[in-house]
XYZ file of C-alpha atoms in Angstrom:
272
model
C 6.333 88.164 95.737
C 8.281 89.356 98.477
C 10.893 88.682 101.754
C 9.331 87.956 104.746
C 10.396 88.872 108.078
C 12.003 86.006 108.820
C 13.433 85.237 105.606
C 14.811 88.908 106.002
C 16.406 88.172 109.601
C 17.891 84.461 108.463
C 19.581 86.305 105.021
C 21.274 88.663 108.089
C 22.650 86.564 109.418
C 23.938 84.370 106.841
C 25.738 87.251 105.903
C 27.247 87.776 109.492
C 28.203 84.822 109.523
C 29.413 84.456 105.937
C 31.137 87.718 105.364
C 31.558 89.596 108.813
C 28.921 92.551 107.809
C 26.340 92.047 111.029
C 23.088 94.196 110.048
C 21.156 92.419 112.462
C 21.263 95.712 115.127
C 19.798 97.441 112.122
C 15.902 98.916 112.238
C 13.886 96.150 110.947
C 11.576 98.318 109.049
C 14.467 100.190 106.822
C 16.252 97.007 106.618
C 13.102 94.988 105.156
C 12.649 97.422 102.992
C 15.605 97.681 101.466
C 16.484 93.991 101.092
C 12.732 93.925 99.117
C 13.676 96.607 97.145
C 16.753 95.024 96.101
C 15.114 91.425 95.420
C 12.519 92.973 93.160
C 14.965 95.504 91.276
C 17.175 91.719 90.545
C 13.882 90.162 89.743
C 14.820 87.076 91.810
C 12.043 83.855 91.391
C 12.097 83.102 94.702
C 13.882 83.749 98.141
C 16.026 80.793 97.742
C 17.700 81.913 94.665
C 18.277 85.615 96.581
C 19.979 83.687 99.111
C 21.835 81.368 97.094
C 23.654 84.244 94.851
C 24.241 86.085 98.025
C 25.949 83.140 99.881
C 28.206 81.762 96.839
C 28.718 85.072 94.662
C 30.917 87.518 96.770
C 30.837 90.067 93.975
C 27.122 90.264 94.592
C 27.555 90.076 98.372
C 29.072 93.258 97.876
C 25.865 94.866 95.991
C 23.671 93.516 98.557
C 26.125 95.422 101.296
C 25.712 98.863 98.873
C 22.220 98.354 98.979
C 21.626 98.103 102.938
C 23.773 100.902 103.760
C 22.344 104.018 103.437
C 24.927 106.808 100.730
C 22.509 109.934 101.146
C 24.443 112.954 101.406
C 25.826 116.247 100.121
C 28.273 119.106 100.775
C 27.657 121.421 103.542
C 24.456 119.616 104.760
C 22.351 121.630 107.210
C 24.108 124.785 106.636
C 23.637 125.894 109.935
C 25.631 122.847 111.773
C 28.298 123.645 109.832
C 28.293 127.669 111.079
C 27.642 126.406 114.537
C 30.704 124.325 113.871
C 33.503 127.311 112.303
C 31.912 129.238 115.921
C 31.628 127.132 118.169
C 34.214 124.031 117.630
C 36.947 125.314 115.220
C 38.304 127.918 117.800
C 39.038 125.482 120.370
C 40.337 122.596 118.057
C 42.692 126.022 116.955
C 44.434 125.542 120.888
C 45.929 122.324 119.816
C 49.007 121.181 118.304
C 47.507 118.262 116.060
C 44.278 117.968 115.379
C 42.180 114.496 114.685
C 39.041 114.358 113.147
C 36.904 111.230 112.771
C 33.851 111.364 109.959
C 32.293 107.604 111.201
C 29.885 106.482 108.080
C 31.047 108.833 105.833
C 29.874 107.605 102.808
C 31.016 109.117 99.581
C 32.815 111.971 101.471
C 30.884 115.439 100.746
C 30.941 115.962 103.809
C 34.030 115.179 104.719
C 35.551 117.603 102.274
C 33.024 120.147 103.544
C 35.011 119.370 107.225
C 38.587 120.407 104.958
C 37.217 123.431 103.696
C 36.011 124.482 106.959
C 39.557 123.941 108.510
C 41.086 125.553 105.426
C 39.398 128.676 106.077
C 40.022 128.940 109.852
C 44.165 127.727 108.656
C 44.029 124.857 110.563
C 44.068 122.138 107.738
C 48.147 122.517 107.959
C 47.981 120.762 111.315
C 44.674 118.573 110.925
C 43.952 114.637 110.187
C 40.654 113.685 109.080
C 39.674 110.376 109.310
C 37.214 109.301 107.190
C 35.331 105.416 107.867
C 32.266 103.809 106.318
C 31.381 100.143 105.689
C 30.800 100.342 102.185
C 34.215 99.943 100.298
C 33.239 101.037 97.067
C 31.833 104.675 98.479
C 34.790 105.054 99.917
C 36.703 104.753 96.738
C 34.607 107.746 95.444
C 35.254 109.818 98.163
C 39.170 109.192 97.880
C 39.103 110.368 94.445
C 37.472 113.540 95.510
C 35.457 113.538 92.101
C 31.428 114.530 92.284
C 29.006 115.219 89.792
C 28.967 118.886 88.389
C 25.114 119.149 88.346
C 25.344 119.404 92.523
C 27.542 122.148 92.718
C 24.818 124.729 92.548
C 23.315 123.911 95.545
C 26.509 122.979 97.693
C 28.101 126.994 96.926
C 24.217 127.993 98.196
C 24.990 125.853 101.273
C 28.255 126.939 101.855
C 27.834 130.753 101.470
C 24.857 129.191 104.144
C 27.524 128.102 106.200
C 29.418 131.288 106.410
C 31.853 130.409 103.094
C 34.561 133.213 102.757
C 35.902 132.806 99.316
C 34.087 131.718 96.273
C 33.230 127.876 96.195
C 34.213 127.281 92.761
C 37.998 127.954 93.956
C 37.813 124.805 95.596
C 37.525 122.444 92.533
C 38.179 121.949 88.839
C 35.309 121.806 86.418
C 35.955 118.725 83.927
C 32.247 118.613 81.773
C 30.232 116.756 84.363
C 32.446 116.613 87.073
C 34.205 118.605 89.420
C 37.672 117.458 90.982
C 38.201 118.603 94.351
C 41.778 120.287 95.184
C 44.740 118.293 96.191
C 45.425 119.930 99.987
C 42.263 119.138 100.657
C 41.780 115.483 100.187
C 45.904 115.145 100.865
C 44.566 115.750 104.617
C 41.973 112.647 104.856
C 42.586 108.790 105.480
C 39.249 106.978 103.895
C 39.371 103.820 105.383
C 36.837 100.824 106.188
C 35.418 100.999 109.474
C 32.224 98.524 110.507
C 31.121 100.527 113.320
C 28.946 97.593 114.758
C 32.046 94.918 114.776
C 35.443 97.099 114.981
C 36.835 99.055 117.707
C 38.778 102.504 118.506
C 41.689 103.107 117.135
C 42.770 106.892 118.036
C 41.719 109.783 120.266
C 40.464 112.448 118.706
C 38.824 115.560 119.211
C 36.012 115.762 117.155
C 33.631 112.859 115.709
C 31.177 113.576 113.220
C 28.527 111.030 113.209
C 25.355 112.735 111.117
C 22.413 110.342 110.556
C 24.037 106.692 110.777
C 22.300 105.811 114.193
C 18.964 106.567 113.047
C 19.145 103.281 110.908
C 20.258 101.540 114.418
C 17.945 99.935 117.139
C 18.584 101.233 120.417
C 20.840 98.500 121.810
C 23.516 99.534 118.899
C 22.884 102.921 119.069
C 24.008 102.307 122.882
C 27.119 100.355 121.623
C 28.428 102.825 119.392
C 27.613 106.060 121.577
C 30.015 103.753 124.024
C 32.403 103.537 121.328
C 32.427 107.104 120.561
C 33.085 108.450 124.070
C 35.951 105.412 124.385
C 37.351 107.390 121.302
C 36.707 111.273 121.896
C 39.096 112.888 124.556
C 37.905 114.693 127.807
C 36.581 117.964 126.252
C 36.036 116.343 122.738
C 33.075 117.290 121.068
C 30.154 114.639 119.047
C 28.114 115.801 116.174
C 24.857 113.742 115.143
C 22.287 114.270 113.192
C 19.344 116.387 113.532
C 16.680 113.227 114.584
C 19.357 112.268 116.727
C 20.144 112.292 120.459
C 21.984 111.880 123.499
C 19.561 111.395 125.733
C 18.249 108.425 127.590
C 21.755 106.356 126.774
C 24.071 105.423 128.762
C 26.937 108.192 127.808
C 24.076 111.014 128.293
C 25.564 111.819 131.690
C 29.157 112.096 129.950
C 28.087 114.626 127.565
C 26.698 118.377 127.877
C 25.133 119.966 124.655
C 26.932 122.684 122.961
C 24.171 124.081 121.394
C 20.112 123.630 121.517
C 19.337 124.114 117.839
C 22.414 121.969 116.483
C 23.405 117.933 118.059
C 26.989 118.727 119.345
C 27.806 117.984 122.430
C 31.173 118.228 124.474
C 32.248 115.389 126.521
C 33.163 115.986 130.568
C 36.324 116.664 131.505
C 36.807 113.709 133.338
């Protein structure tokens, strides 16, 4: 037994309605699958039941929310955005007084941290905010704590020597048996903070926005709204990061917007 298509679209919007969270921008193939996924892993007897518990338990309206949202990341993904990055960006942020960073869908902060380490290394963390959004609540609370599992640190030192580390990556955390804590200036630099990027507005101007494969789980109308919503936010001569499977082209900020580099998705809005 499964969710149809329209049961799938009528459960979105229940939600909207009921809680505020509007998926209903969201690709319909990722989204039916993951709404599936979740009624068979619950072993719901029938559609109405889903619904019901969703509707009237806001505990579990708060699973189903984990569920849809996509938490897939790690420290010092793509190695070589992040060089491009200490390069290319870093230098110029360096030329001003305060410096505001905004990680949009930042999920349980890796990479957010991986932003702090960055500025640590080129000294500009002293006179840097990162701000650090995602719908999900609870990943947030995970990347405020700046606690991630031991067994991935392996592979994030490979990335960040990758990346151009200078120092050793272990001096950045404290072992504790399967985890390892994250140091103090670091995370004492971000805000973690909710953020619905379909529903909610600006509210800064900054200089860099990271963005890395959010819009990819968008439909092209909402991928439109929220390119709109990053160029409100970034000022002249701000730069955008995306993904790698995402782009600039053929919206309606593409004329706004030069590429920094043809290998990596950063791009440096017009002066005016």
């Amino acid at each position: 037994m499964h969710v149809s298509e329209p049961e799938v679209h009528m459960l979105l919007n229940d939600v909207l309605e009921r809680y505020g969270y509007d998926f209903t921008g969201y690709a319909p193939a990722s989204i039916h699958r993951r709404v599936n996924h979740l009624f068979q892993a619950d072993r719901f007897p029938s559609f109405a039941e889903f619904r019901y518990r969703v509707m009237t338990d806001p505990e579990y309206a708060i699973r189903f929310v984990e569920e849809i949202t996509v938490n897939v990341t790690e420290m010092f993904r793509d190695p070589h955005f992040y060089a491009t990055l200490r390069q290319e960006v870093l230098p110029v942020l360096a030329t001003y007084p305060l410096i505001r960073i905004w990680h949009a869908g930042c999920s349980t902060g890796e990479e957010v941290y991986s932003m702090a380490i960055l500025l640590k290394e080129a000294n500009l963390l002293h006179k840097s905010v990162i701000y650090a959004t995602d719908i999900n609540t609870s990943v947030l609370e995970r990347g405020r704590k700046g606690i991630f599992p031991i067994s991935q640190m392996q592979q994030y030192s490979r990335n960040y020597m990758e990346a151009g580390g200078l120092h050793d990556f272990s001096s950045y955390y404290t072992a504790n048996y399967e985890y390892a804590k994250f140091r103090k200036d670091l995370g004492g630099k971000i805000i973690f903070s909710p953020h619905n990027l379909v529903t909610d507005g600006s509210f800064n101007e900054f200089q860099l926005i990271v963005c890395r494969n959010v819009l990819i789980y968008f439909n092209k109308t909402l991928q439109d709204k929220v390119l709109r919503l990053f160029c409100d936010s970034l000022e002249p001569l701000g730069f955008l990061a995306l993904g790698s499977k995402e782009t600039l082209n053929f919206t309606s900020v593409s004329t706004k917007f030069r590429q920094l580099d043809n290998r990596e998705k950063i791009w440096r809005k017009n002066h005016l």
